[in-house]
């Protein structure tokens, strides 16, 4: 089965850190573009971070300088530092759509999400 | 940053009806637009990419159209499982942005 499984979500105090993991099965993350997308309680979707095949990474302004996306051959990670209340959300790991010869920056595979709560 | 605006916020419809959802971009995104469906407690599912191409295993009752700044998602005949929230997303450059969503509810 092709799937993504996130883990690492937790309750953390403001200013704290957390590392999310995303395990892929049925495909190799190092061959695909990957992103993290989050959804605050009762709210819409917000793209957070992107990683390409190599070392190219991009971040939403709301997390730039605080979050870092990385990966190895089978997992994608999101290191979250200096957490704030507004970072409270379900965090989804997503795969960018791969067609035969091109990658489309729409998200064709989503994990089930992991919950991050930032509160004292 | 390009802002995506969806309308209406909520739409009350009956099964079997045809429905059209709207998504507008504050600047042109060409055809770099996707649509997603999200049901309560579930992750979103990709429906449409490239403004009009259905993703794998998406039923033919879903269709997308538009380019530039105006886009629509049409469901030709609503089925019970289609009641959900629908999001558009533009991906022409970073940061990728989503619309705020349109909720389809049963009339």
PDB file of C-alpha atoms in Angstrom:
ATOM      1  CA  UNK A   1       0.000   0.000   0.000  1.00  0.00           C
ATOM      2  CA  UNK A   2       1.189   3.496  -0.791  1.00  0.00           C
ATOM      3  CA  UNK A   3       0.753   5.646   2.292  1.00  0.00           C
ATOM      4  CA  UNK A   4       2.163   8.297   4.587  1.00  0.00           C
ATOM      5  CA  UNK A   5       2.043   8.009   8.363  1.00  0.00           C
ATOM      6  CA  UNK A   6       2.834  11.007  10.548  1.00  0.00           C
ATOM      7  CA  UNK A   7       3.911  10.887  14.163  1.00  0.00           C
ATOM      8  CA  UNK A   8       5.384  13.139  16.817  1.00  0.00           C
ATOM      9  CA  UNK A   9       2.451  15.422  17.547  1.00  0.00           C
ATOM     10  CA  UNK A  10       2.045  16.393  21.179  1.00  0.00           C
ATOM     11  CA  UNK A  11       1.071  19.078  23.675  1.00  0.00           C
ATOM     12  CA  UNK A  12       3.942  21.532  24.068  1.00  0.00           C
ATOM     13  CA  UNK A  13       4.382  24.824  25.868  1.00  0.00           C
ATOM     14  CA  UNK A  14       4.832  28.105  23.983  1.00  0.00           C
ATOM     15  CA  UNK A  15       8.476  28.542  23.100  1.00  0.00           C
ATOM     16  CA  UNK A  16       9.058  24.812  23.040  1.00  0.00           C
ATOM     17  CA  UNK A  17      10.170  22.479  20.255  1.00  0.00           C
ATOM     18  CA  UNK A  18       8.788  19.411  18.557  1.00  0.00           C
ATOM     19  CA  UNK A  19       9.914  17.146  15.744  1.00  0.00           C
ATOM     20  CA  UNK A  20       7.331  15.581  13.463  1.00  0.00           C
ATOM     21  CA  UNK A  21       8.092  12.502  11.367  1.00  0.00           C
ATOM     22  CA  UNK A  22       6.417  11.189   8.263  1.00  0.00           C
ATOM     23  CA  UNK A  23       7.064   7.594   7.225  1.00  0.00           C
ATOM     24  CA  UNK A  24       6.399   6.593   3.637  1.00  0.00           C
ATOM     25  CA  UNK A  25       5.534   3.121   2.472  1.00  0.00           C
ATOM     26  CA  UNK A  26       5.130   1.913  -1.074  1.00  0.00           C
ATOM     27  CA  UNK A  27       7.350   4.619  -2.520  1.00  0.00           C
ATOM     28  CA  UNK A  28      10.632   6.424  -1.825  1.00  0.00           C
ATOM     29  CA  UNK A  29      10.380   9.981  -0.509  1.00  0.00           C
ATOM     30  CA  UNK A  30      13.817  10.873  -1.864  1.00  0.00           C
ATOM     31  CA  UNK A  31      12.407  10.571  -5.393  1.00  0.00           C
ATOM     32  CA  UNK A  32       9.478  12.907  -4.818  1.00  0.00           C
ATOM     33  CA  UNK A  33       8.767  16.452  -3.765  1.00  0.00           C
ATOM     34  CA  UNK A  34       7.220  16.544  -0.305  1.00  0.00           C
ATOM     35  CA  UNK A  35       5.488  19.203   1.779  1.00  0.00           C
ATOM     36  CA  UNK A  36       3.829  19.731   5.134  1.00  0.00           C
ATOM     37  CA  UNK A  37       0.357  21.271   5.272  1.00  0.00           C
ATOM     38  CA  UNK A  38      -1.452  22.207   8.480  1.00  0.00           C
ATOM     39  CA  UNK A  39      -5.015  22.857   9.542  1.00  0.00           C
ATOM     40  CA  UNK A  40      -5.850  24.792  12.678  1.00  0.00           C
ATOM     41  CA  UNK A  41      -8.961  23.654  14.583  1.00  0.00           C
ATOM     42  CA  UNK A  42     -12.077  24.494  12.576  1.00  0.00           C
ATOM     43  CA  UNK A  43     -10.033  26.345   9.963  1.00  0.00           C
ATOM     44  CA  UNK A  44      -8.817  25.860   6.420  1.00  0.00           C
ATOM     45  CA  UNK A  45      -5.597  24.469   4.988  1.00  0.00           C
ATOM     46  CA  UNK A  46      -2.222  26.198   5.135  1.00  0.00           C
ATOM     47  CA  UNK A  47       0.880  25.039   3.296  1.00  0.00           C
ATOM     48  CA  UNK A  48       3.882  25.131   5.656  1.00  0.00           C
ATOM     49  CA  UNK A  49       7.060  23.775   4.076  1.00  0.00           C
ATOM     50  CA  UNK A  50       8.468  22.092   0.951  1.00  0.00           C
ATOM     51  CA  UNK A  51      11.484  19.947   0.145  1.00  0.00           C
ATOM     52  CA  UNK A  52      12.701  18.937  -3.304  1.00  0.00           C
ATOM     53  CA  UNK A  53      14.885  16.019  -4.411  1.00  0.00           C
ATOM     54  CA  UNK A  54      18.011  17.736  -3.187  1.00  0.00           C
ATOM     55  CA  UNK A  55      18.414  20.480  -0.667  1.00  0.00           C
ATOM     56  CA  UNK A  56      15.895  23.017  -1.966  1.00  0.00           C
ATOM     57  CA  UNK A  57      13.451  24.016   0.742  1.00  0.00           C
ATOM     58  CA  UNK A  58      10.768  26.680   0.967  1.00  0.00           C
ATOM     59  CA  UNK A  59       8.685  27.869   3.891  1.00  0.00           C
ATOM     60  CA  UNK A  60       5.568  29.862   4.615  1.00  0.00           C
ATOM     61  CA  UNK A  61       6.391  33.272   6.051  1.00  0.00           C
ATOM     62  CA  UNK A  62       4.549  32.314   9.239  1.00  0.00           C
ATOM     63  CA  UNK A  63       7.120  29.602  10.053  1.00  0.00           C
ATOM     64  CA  UNK A  64      10.289  30.822   8.321  1.00  0.00           C
ATOM     65  CA  UNK A  65      13.236  30.810  10.697  1.00  0.00           C
ATOM     66  CA  UNK A  66      11.435  28.575  13.197  1.00  0.00           C
ATOM     67  CA  UNK A  67      10.637  25.403  11.245  1.00  0.00           C
ATOM     68  CA  UNK A  68      13.002  23.180   9.266  1.00  0.00           C
ATOM     69  CA  UNK A  69      11.992  20.467   6.806  1.00  0.00           C
ATOM     70  CA  UNK A  70      14.383  17.609   6.092  1.00  0.00           C
ATOM     71  CA  UNK A  71      14.336  13.986   5.017  1.00  0.00           C
ATOM     72  CA  UNK A  72      16.247  10.777   4.664  1.00  0.00           C
ATOM     73  CA  UNK A  73      15.500   8.005   2.156  1.00  0.00           C
ATOM     74  CA  UNK A  74      12.289   6.888   3.866  1.00  0.00           C
ATOM     75  CA  UNK A  75      11.058   9.709   6.094  1.00  0.00           C
ATOM     76  CA  UNK A  76      10.305  13.389   6.016  1.00  0.00           C
ATOM     77  CA  UNK A  77      10.719  15.501   9.126  1.00  0.00           C
ATOM     78  CA  UNK A  78       9.529  18.859  10.390  1.00  0.00           C
ATOM     79  CA  UNK A  79      11.589  20.362  13.199  1.00  0.00           C
ATOM     80  CA  UNK A  80       9.491  23.026  14.897  1.00  0.00           C
ATOM     81  CA  UNK A  81      11.174  25.488  17.265  1.00  0.00           C
ATOM     82  CA  UNK A  82       9.935  28.530  19.184  1.00  0.00           C
ATOM     83  CA  UNK A  83       6.376  27.242  18.942  1.00  0.00           C
ATOM     84  CA  UNK A  84       3.464  29.644  19.317  1.00  0.00           C
ATOM     85  CA  UNK A  85      -0.214  29.200  20.052  1.00  0.00           C
ATOM     86  CA  UNK A  86      -1.052  29.865  16.418  1.00  0.00           C
ATOM     87  CA  UNK A  87       0.969  26.782  15.437  1.00  0.00           C
ATOM     88  CA  UNK A  88      -1.718  24.600  17.024  1.00  0.00           C
ATOM     89  CA  UNK A  89      -3.032  22.426  14.200  1.00  0.00           C
ATOM     90  CA  UNK A  90      -3.247  19.048  12.575  1.00  0.00           C
ATOM     91  CA  UNK A  91      -0.081  18.646  10.519  1.00  0.00           C
ATOM     92  CA  UNK A  92      -0.317  16.643   7.314  1.00  0.00           C
ATOM     93  CA  UNK A  93       2.594  15.229   5.359  1.00  0.00           C
ATOM     94  CA  UNK A  94       1.824  15.340   1.627  1.00  0.00           C
ATOM     95  CA  UNK A  95       3.368  14.123  -1.606  1.00  0.00           C
ATOM     96  CA  UNK A  96       3.441  16.222  -4.745  1.00  0.00           C
ATOM     97  CA  UNK A  97       1.760  14.638  -7.746  1.00  0.00           C
ATOM     98  CA  UNK A  98       4.157  12.892 -10.098  1.00  0.00           C
ATOM     99  CA  UNK A  99       3.140  12.375 -13.685  1.00  0.00           C
ATOM    100  CA  UNK A 100       5.278  10.443 -16.142  1.00  0.00           C
ATOM    101  CA  UNK A 101       7.849  13.123 -16.804  1.00  0.00           C
ATOM    102  CA  UNK A 102       6.889  16.031 -14.603  1.00  0.00           C
ATOM    103  CA  UNK A 103       5.961  16.846 -11.031  1.00  0.00           C
ATOM    104  CA  UNK A 104       2.848  18.891 -10.385  1.00  0.00           C
ATOM    105  CA  UNK A 105       2.685  20.872  -7.163  1.00  0.00           C
ATOM    106  CA  UNK A 106      -0.735  19.521  -6.264  1.00  0.00           C
ATOM    107  CA  UNK A 107      -0.853  17.024  -3.417  1.00  0.00           C
ATOM    108  CA  UNK A 108      -1.974  13.546  -4.398  1.00  0.00           C
ATOM    109  CA  UNK A 109      -1.132  11.634  -1.219  1.00  0.00           C
ATOM    110  CA  UNK A 110      -1.894  12.768   2.327  1.00  0.00           C
ATOM    111  CA  UNK A 111      -1.148  11.199   5.664  1.00  0.00           C
ATOM    112  CA  UNK A 112      -3.790  10.967   8.370  1.00  0.00           C
ATOM    113  CA  UNK A 113      -2.263  13.901  10.234  1.00  0.00           C
ATOM    114  CA  UNK A 114      -0.666  14.413  13.634  1.00  0.00           C
ATOM    115  CA  UNK A 115      -1.977  16.886  16.214  1.00  0.00           C
ATOM    116  CA  UNK A 116       0.220  19.617  17.624  1.00  0.00           C
ATOM    117  CA  UNK A 117      -1.149  21.656  20.506  1.00  0.00           C
ATOM    118  CA  UNK A 118       0.791  24.635  21.800  1.00  0.00           C
ATOM    119  CA  UNK A 119      -0.527  25.726  25.162  1.00  0.00           C
ATOM    120  CA  UNK A 120       0.627  26.432  28.689  1.00  0.00           C
TER     121      UNK A 120
ATOM    122  CA  UNK B   1       1.082  36.863  -1.981  1.00  0.00           C
ATOM    123  CA  UNK B   2      -1.731  35.676  -4.201  1.00  0.00           C
ATOM    124  CA  UNK B   3      -5.016  35.381  -2.320  1.00  0.00           C
ATOM    125  CA  UNK B   4      -7.539  32.688  -3.237  1.00  0.00           C
ATOM    126  CA  UNK B   5     -11.202  33.499  -2.548  1.00  0.00           C
ATOM    127  CA  UNK B   6     -13.908  30.843  -2.683  1.00  0.00           C
ATOM    128  CA  UNK B   7     -17.609  31.428  -2.909  1.00  0.00           C
ATOM    129  CA  UNK B   8     -20.027  30.793  -1.479  1.00  0.00           C
ATOM    130  CA  UNK B   9     -18.807  29.853   2.003  1.00  0.00           C
ATOM    131  CA  UNK B  10     -21.687  27.417   2.429  1.00  0.00           C
ATOM    132  CA  UNK B  11     -24.051  25.922  -0.104  1.00  0.00           C
ATOM    133  CA  UNK B  12     -27.201  24.011   0.817  1.00  0.00           C
ATOM    134  CA  UNK B  13     -28.172  21.592  -1.911  1.00  0.00           C
ATOM    135  CA  UNK B  14     -30.164  18.411  -2.439  1.00  0.00           C
ATOM    136  CA  UNK B  15     -28.853  15.087  -3.717  1.00  0.00           C
ATOM    137  CA  UNK B  16     -29.130  14.870  -7.480  1.00  0.00           C
ATOM    138  CA  UNK B  17     -28.679  18.593  -8.016  1.00  0.00           C
ATOM    139  CA  UNK B  18     -25.948  20.138 -10.125  1.00  0.00           C
ATOM    140  CA  UNK B  19     -23.653  22.479  -8.195  1.00  0.00           C
ATOM    141  CA  UNK B  20     -20.925  24.912  -9.176  1.00  0.00           C
ATOM    142  CA  UNK B  21     -18.305  26.176  -6.746  1.00  0.00           C
ATOM    143  CA  UNK B  22     -16.204  29.247  -7.473  1.00  0.00           C
ATOM    144  CA  UNK B  23     -12.567  30.085  -6.767  1.00  0.00           C
ATOM    145  CA  UNK B  24     -10.978  33.418  -7.658  1.00  0.00           C
ATOM    146  CA  UNK B  25      -7.283  34.348  -7.571  1.00  0.00           C
ATOM    147  CA  UNK B  26      -6.093  37.881  -6.851  1.00  0.00           C
ATOM    148  CA  UNK B  27      -3.568  37.526  -9.706  1.00  0.00           C
ATOM    149  CA  UNK B  28      -3.309  35.136 -12.622  1.00  0.00           C
ATOM    150  CA  UNK B  29      -2.202  31.614 -11.744  1.00  0.00           C
ATOM    151  CA  UNK B  30      -2.579  30.345 -15.323  1.00  0.00           C
ATOM    152  CA  UNK B  31      -3.944  26.807 -14.948  1.00  0.00           C
ATOM    153  CA  UNK B  32      -1.915  25.945 -11.847  1.00  0.00           C
ATOM    154  CA  UNK B  33      -4.942  25.202  -9.711  1.00  0.00           C
ATOM    155  CA  UNK B  34      -6.121  22.153  -7.786  1.00  0.00           C
ATOM    156  CA  UNK B  35      -9.339  21.223  -6.009  1.00  0.00           C
ATOM    157  CA  UNK B  36      -9.595  19.048  -2.890  1.00  0.00           C
ATOM    158  CA  UNK B  37     -12.471  17.447  -1.003  1.00  0.00           C
ATOM    159  CA  UNK B  38     -12.336  17.058   2.764  1.00  0.00           C
ATOM    160  CA  UNK B  39     -14.817  15.119   4.875  1.00  0.00           C
ATOM    161  CA  UNK B  40     -15.015  15.495   8.665  1.00  0.00           C
ATOM    162  CA  UNK B  41     -12.140  13.820  10.473  1.00  0.00           C
ATOM    163  CA  UNK B  42     -10.377  12.920   7.214  1.00  0.00           C
ATOM    164  CA  UNK B  43      -7.433  14.255   5.265  1.00  0.00           C
ATOM    165  CA  UNK B  44      -8.203  16.141   2.067  1.00  0.00           C
ATOM    166  CA  UNK B  45      -8.370  14.246  -1.220  1.00  0.00           C
ATOM    167  CA  UNK B  46      -7.125  15.588  -4.529  1.00  0.00           C
ATOM    168  CA  UNK B  47      -9.955  15.897  -7.069  1.00  0.00           C
ATOM    169  CA  UNK B  48      -8.661  18.119  -9.871  1.00  0.00           C
ATOM    170  CA  UNK B  49      -5.270  19.468 -10.939  1.00  0.00           C
ATOM    171  CA  UNK B  50      -4.238  21.678 -13.825  1.00  0.00           C
ATOM    172  CA  UNK B  51      -7.620  23.382 -13.345  1.00  0.00           C
ATOM    173  CA  UNK B  52      -9.468  20.688 -15.301  1.00  0.00           C
ATOM    174  CA  UNK B  53      -7.758  17.265 -15.086  1.00  0.00           C
ATOM    175  CA  UNK B  54      -9.391  14.739 -12.796  1.00  0.00           C
ATOM    176  CA  UNK B  55      -7.047  12.923 -10.432  1.00  0.00           C
ATOM    177  CA  UNK B  56      -6.868   9.139 -10.369  1.00  0.00           C
ATOM    178  CA  UNK B  57     -10.148   7.388  -9.467  1.00  0.00           C
ATOM    179  CA  UNK B  58     -12.166  10.608  -9.269  1.00  0.00           C
ATOM    180  CA  UNK B  59     -15.688  10.109 -10.671  1.00  0.00           C
ATOM    181  CA  UNK B  60     -16.643  11.811 -13.911  1.00  0.00           C
ATOM    182  CA  UNK B  61     -19.372  13.833 -12.182  1.00  0.00           C
ATOM    183  CA  UNK B  62     -16.571  16.118 -10.926  1.00  0.00           C
ATOM    184  CA  UNK B  63     -15.252  18.604 -13.463  1.00  0.00           C
ATOM    185  CA  UNK B  64     -13.076  21.691 -13.262  1.00  0.00           C
ATOM    186  CA  UNK B  65     -12.700  24.654 -15.568  1.00  0.00           C
ATOM    187  CA  UNK B  66     -11.118  28.080 -15.794  1.00  0.00           C
ATOM    188  CA  UNK B  67      -7.739  29.720 -16.131  1.00  0.00           C
ATOM    189  CA  UNK B  68      -6.065  32.926 -15.051  1.00  0.00           C
ATOM    190  CA  UNK B  69      -8.065  34.197 -12.111  1.00  0.00           C
ATOM    191  CA  UNK B  70     -11.491  32.514 -12.361  1.00  0.00           C
ATOM    192  CA  UNK B  71     -12.085  28.828 -11.707  1.00  0.00           C
ATOM    193  CA  UNK B  72     -15.060  26.575 -11.097  1.00  0.00           C
ATOM    194  CA  UNK B  73     -15.628  23.084  -9.777  1.00  0.00           C
ATOM    195  CA  UNK B  74     -18.844  21.485 -10.968  1.00  0.00           C
ATOM    196  CA  UNK B  75     -20.492  18.374  -9.567  1.00  0.00           C
ATOM    197  CA  UNK B  76     -23.026  17.283 -12.165  1.00  0.00           C
ATOM    198  CA  UNK B  77     -25.335  15.285  -9.895  1.00  0.00           C
ATOM    199  CA  UNK B  78     -24.682  15.334  -6.175  1.00  0.00           C
ATOM    200  CA  UNK B  79     -24.456  12.060  -4.354  1.00  0.00           C
ATOM    201  CA  UNK B  80     -24.668  11.662  -0.590  1.00  0.00           C
ATOM    202  CA  UNK B  81     -20.926  11.123  -0.241  1.00  0.00           C
ATOM    203  CA  UNK B  82     -20.191  14.469  -1.915  1.00  0.00           C
ATOM    204  CA  UNK B  83     -21.317  16.533   1.067  1.00  0.00           C
ATOM    205  CA  UNK B  84     -18.019  17.867   2.336  1.00  0.00           C
ATOM    206  CA  UNK B  85     -15.777  20.922   2.299  1.00  0.00           C
ATOM    207  CA  UNK B  86     -14.034  21.800  -0.960  1.00  0.00           C
ATOM    208  CA  UNK B  87     -10.795  23.763  -1.206  1.00  0.00           C
ATOM    209  CA  UNK B  88      -9.008  25.253  -4.162  1.00  0.00           C
ATOM    210  CA  UNK B  89      -5.210  25.635  -4.121  1.00  0.00           C
ATOM    211  CA  UNK B  90      -2.943  27.524  -6.463  1.00  0.00           C
ATOM    212  CA  UNK B  91       0.580  26.250  -7.066  1.00  0.00           C
ATOM    213  CA  UNK B  92       2.146  28.538  -9.641  1.00  0.00           C
ATOM    214  CA  UNK B  93       4.794  29.654  -7.139  1.00  0.00           C
ATOM    215  CA  UNK B  94       5.594  29.738  -3.425  1.00  0.00           C
ATOM    216  CA  UNK B  95       3.909  30.129  -1.066  1.00  0.00           C
ATOM    217  CA  UNK B  96       1.204  27.766  -2.256  1.00  0.00           C
ATOM    218  CA  UNK B  97      -2.113  29.093  -0.996  1.00  0.00           C
ATOM    219  CA  UNK B  98      -5.540  27.617  -0.449  1.00  0.00           C
ATOM    220  CA  UNK B  99      -8.956  29.174  -0.575  1.00  0.00           C
ATOM    221  CA  UNK B 100     -10.923  29.288   2.663  1.00  0.00           C
ATOM    222  CA  UNK B 101     -13.219  26.482   1.527  1.00  0.00           C
ATOM    223  CA  UNK B 102     -16.834  25.964   0.493  1.00  0.00           C
ATOM    224  CA  UNK B 103     -18.984  23.685   2.604  1.00  0.00           C
ATOM    225  CA  UNK B 104     -21.624  21.667   0.787  1.00  0.00           C
ATOM    226  CA  UNK B 105     -24.436  20.755   3.130  1.00  0.00           C
ATOM    227  CA  UNK B 106     -27.628  18.819   2.639  1.00  0.00           C
ATOM    228  CA  UNK B 107     -30.706  20.984   2.159  1.00  0.00           C
TER     229      UNK B 107
END
